[in-house]
PDB file of C-alpha atoms in Angstrom:
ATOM      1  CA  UNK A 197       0.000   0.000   0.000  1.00 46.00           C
ATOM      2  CA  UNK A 198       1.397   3.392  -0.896  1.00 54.00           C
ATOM      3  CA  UNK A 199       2.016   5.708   2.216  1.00 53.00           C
ATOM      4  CA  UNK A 200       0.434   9.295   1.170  1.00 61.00           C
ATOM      5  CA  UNK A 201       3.105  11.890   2.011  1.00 67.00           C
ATOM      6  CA  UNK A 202       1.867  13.820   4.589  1.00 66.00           C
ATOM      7  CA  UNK A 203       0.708  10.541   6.193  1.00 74.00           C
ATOM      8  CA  UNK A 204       4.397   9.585   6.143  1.00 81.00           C
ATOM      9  CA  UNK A 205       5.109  13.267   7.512  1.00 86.00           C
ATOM     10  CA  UNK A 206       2.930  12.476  10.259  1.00 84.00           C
ATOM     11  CA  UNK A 207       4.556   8.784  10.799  1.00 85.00           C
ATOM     12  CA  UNK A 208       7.920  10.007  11.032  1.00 89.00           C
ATOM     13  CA  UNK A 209       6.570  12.980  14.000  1.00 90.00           C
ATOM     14  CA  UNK A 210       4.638  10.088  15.894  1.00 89.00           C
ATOM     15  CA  UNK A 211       8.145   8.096  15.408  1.00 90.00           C
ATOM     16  CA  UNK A 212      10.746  10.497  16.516  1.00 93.00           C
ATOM     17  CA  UNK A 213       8.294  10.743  19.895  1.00 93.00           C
ATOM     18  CA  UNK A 214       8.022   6.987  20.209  1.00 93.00           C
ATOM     19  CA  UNK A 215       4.112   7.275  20.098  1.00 90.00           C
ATOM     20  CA  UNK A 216       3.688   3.631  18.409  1.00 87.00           C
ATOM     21  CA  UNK A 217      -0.381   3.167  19.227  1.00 85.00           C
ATOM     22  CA  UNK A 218      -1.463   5.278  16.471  1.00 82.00           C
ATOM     23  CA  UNK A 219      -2.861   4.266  13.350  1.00 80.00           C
ATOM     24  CA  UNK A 220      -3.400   7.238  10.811  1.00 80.00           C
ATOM     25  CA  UNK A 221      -6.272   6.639   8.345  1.00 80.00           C
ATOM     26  CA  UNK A 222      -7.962   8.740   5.598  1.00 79.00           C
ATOM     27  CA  UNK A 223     -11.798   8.924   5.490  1.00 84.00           C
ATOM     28  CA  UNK A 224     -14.712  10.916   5.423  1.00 89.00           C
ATOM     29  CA  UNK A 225     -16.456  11.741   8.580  1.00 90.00           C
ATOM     30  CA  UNK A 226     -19.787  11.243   7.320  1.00 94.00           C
ATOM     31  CA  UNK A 227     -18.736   7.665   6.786  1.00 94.00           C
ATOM     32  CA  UNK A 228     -16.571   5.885   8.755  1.00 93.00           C
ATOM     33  CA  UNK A 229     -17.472   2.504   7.397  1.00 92.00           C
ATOM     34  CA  UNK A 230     -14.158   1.340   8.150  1.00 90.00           C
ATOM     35  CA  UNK A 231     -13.995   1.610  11.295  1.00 93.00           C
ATOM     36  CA  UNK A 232     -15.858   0.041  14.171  1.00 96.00           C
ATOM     37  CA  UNK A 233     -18.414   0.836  17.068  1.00 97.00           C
ATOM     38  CA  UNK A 234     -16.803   2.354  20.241  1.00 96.00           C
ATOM     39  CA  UNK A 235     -13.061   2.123  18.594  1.00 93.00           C
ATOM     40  CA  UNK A 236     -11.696   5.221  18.833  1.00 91.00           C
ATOM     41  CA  UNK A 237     -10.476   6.710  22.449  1.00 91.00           C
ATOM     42  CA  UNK A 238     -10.777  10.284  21.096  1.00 89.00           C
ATOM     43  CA  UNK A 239     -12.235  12.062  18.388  1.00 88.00           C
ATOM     44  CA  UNK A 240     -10.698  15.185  17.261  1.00 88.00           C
ATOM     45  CA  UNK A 241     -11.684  17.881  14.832  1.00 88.00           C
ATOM     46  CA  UNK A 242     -10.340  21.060  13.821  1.00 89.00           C
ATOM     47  CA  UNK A 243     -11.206  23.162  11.460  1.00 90.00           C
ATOM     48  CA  UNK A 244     -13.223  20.815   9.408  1.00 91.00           C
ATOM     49  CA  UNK A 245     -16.545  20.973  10.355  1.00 93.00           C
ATOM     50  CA  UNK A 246     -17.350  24.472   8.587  1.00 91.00           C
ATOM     51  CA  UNK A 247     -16.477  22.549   5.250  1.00 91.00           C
ATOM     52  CA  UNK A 248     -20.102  20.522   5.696  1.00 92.00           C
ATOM     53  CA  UNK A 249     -22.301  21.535   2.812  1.00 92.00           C
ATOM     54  CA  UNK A 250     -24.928  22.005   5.168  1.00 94.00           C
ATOM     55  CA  UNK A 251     -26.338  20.536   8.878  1.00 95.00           C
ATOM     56  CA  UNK A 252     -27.953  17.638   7.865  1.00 95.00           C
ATOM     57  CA  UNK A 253     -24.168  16.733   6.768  1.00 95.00           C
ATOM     58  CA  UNK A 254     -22.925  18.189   9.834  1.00 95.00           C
ATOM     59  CA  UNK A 255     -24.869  16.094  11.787  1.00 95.00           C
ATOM     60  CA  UNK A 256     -23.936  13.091  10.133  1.00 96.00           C
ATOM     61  CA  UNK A 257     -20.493  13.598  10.723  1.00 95.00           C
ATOM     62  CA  UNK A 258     -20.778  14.302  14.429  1.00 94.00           C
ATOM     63  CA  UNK A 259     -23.280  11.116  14.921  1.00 95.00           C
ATOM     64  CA  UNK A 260     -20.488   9.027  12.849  1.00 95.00           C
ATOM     65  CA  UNK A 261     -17.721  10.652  15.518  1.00 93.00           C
ATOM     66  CA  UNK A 262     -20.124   9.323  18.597  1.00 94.00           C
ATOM     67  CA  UNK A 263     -20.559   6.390  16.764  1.00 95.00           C
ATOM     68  CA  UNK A 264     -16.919   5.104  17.099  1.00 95.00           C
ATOM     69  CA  UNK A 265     -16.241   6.604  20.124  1.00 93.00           C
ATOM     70  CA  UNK A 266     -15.888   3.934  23.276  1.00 94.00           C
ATOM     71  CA  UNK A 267     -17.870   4.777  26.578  1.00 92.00           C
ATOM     72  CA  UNK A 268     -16.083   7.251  28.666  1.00 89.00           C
ATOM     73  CA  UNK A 269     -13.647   8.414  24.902  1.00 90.00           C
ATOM     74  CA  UNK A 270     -12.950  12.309  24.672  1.00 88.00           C
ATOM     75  CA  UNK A 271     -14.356  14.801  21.850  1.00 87.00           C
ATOM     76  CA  UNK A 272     -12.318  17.770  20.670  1.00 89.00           C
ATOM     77  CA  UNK A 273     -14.026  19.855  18.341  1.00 88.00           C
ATOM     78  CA  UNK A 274     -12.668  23.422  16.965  1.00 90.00           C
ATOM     79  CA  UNK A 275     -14.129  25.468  14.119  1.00 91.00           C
ATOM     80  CA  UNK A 276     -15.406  28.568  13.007  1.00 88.00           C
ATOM     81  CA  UNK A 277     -18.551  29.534  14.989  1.00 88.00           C
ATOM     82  CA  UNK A 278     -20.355  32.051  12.477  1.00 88.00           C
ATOM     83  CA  UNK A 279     -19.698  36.061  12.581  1.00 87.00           C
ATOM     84  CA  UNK A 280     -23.582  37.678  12.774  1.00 85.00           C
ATOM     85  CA  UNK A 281     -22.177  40.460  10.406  1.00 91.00           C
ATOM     86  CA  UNK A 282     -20.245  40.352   6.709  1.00 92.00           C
ATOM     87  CA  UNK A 283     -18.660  43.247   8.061  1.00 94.00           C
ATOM     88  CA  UNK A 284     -16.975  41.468  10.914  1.00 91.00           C
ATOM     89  CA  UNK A 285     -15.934  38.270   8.411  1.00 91.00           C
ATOM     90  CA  UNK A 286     -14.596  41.127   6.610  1.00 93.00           C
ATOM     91  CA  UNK A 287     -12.836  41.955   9.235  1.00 93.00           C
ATOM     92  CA  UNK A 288     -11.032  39.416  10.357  1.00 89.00           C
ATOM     93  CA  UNK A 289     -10.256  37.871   7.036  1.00 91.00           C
ATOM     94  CA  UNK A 290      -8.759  40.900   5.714  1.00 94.00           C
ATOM     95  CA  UNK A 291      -7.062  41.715   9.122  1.00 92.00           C
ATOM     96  CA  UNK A 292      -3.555  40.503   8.234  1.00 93.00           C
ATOM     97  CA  UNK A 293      -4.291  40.476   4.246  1.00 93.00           C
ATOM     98  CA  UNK A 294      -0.566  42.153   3.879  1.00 95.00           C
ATOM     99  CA  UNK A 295       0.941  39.348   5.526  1.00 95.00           C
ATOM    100  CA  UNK A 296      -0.913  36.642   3.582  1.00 93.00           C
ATOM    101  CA  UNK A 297      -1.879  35.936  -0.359  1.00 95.00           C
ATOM    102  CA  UNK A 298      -4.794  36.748  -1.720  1.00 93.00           C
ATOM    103  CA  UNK A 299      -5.980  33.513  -2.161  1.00 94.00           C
ATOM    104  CA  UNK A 300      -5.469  32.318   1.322  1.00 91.00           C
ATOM    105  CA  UNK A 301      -7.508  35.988   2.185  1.00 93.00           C
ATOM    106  CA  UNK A 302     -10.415  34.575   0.259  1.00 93.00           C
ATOM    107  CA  UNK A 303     -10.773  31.229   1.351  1.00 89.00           C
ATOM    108  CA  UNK A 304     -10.394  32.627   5.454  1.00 88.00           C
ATOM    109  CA  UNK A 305     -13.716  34.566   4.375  1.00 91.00           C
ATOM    110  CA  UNK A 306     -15.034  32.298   2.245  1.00 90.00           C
ATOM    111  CA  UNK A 307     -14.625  29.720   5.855  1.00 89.00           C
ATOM    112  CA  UNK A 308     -15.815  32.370   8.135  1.00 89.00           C
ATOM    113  CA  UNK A 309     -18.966  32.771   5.564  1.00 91.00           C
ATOM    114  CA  UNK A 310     -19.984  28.945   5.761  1.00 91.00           C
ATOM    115  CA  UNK A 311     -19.193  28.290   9.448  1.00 92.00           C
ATOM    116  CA  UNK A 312     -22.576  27.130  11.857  1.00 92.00           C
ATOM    117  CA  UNK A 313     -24.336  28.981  14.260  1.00 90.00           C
ATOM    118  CA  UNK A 314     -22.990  27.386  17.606  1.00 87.00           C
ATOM    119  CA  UNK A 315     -27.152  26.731  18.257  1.00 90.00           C
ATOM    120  CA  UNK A 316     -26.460  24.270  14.769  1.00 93.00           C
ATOM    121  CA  UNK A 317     -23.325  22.809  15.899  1.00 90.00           C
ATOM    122  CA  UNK A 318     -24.630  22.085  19.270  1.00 89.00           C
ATOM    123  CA  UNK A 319     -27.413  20.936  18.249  1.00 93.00           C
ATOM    124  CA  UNK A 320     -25.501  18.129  15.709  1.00 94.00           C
ATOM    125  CA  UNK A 321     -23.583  17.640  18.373  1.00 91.00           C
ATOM    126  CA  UNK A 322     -26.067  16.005  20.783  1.00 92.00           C
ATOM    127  CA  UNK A 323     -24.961  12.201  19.854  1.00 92.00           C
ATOM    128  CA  UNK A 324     -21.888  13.020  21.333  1.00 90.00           C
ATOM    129  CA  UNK A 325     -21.218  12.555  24.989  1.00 86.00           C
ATOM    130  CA  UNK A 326     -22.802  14.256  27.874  1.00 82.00           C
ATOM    131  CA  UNK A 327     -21.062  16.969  29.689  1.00 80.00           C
ATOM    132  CA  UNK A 328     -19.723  18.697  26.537  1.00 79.00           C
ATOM    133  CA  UNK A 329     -18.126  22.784  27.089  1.00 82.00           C
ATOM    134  CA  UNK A 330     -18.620  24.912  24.706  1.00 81.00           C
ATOM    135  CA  UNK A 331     -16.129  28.109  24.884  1.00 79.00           C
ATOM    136  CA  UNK A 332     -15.454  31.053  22.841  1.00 75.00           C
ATOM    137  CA  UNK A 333     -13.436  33.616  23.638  1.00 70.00           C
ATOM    138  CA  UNK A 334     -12.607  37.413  22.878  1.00 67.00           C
ATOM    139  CA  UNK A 335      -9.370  36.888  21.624  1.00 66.00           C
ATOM    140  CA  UNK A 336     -10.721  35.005  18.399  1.00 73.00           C
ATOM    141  CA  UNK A 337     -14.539  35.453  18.473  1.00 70.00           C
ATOM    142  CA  UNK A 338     -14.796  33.255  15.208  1.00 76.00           C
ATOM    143  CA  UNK A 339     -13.637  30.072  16.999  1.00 83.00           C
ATOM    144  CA  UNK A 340     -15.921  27.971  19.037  1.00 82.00           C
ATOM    145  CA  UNK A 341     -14.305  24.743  20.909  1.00 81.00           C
TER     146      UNK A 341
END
């Protein structure tokens, strides 16, 4: 099987810490086929869930995540919560356009534009365990964990 190359980046980090009870894996959220019931001891996503095409995929991803998550597993979840005004996705898109392309200026707004409400991604969220935090802070008002 051929190694993808940032999987292989990734291999070699785990390596040099001697983390060897990892397996990396390529899928799509919505449909982790693959994998089993209760077989992961922590989901993680960051920066992902904003990339949805809408909540009824959002909340397929998030009921695939509790899905393979065993009893007592831990969530991490960070995305863009959405901005109430254009103005402030303007904002903070274009904050620091002189120290980044163009391109990478669009697609920040373009992600601010399609991020959930955090009422949406709470509510797709509810298959996941109890006792979930939700925070936001001041510092970057566009990211909900």
């Amino acid at each position: 099987m051929r190694i993808p190359p940032l999987h292989r980046i990734h291999r070699d980090t785990l390596d040099q810490h001697g983390l060897r009870n990892v397996r990396l894996a390529q899928a799509d959220i919505r449909r982790l086929d693959d994998f089993n019931d209760a077989s992961f001891d922590v989901v993680t996503c960051t920066l992902s869930l904003h990339h949805m095409p809408d909540t009824q995929a959002l909340g397929q991803a998030l009921r695939e995540a509790a899905r393979v998550l065993r009893p007592g597993g831990g969530v991490f979840l960070a995305d863009f919560g959405r901005l109430r005004r254009r103005t402030t996705q303007h904002y903070f898109a274009h904050d620091r356009a002189a120290e980044q392309t163009p391109q990478f200026t669009q697609d920040y707004l373009n992600s601010l534009r399609a991020a959930f409400s955090q009422d949406e991604l709470q509510a797709a969220a509810a298959p996941l365990p109890a006792g979930l935090t939700w925070h936001r802070t001041a510092l970057a008002p566009f990211l909900l964990m």
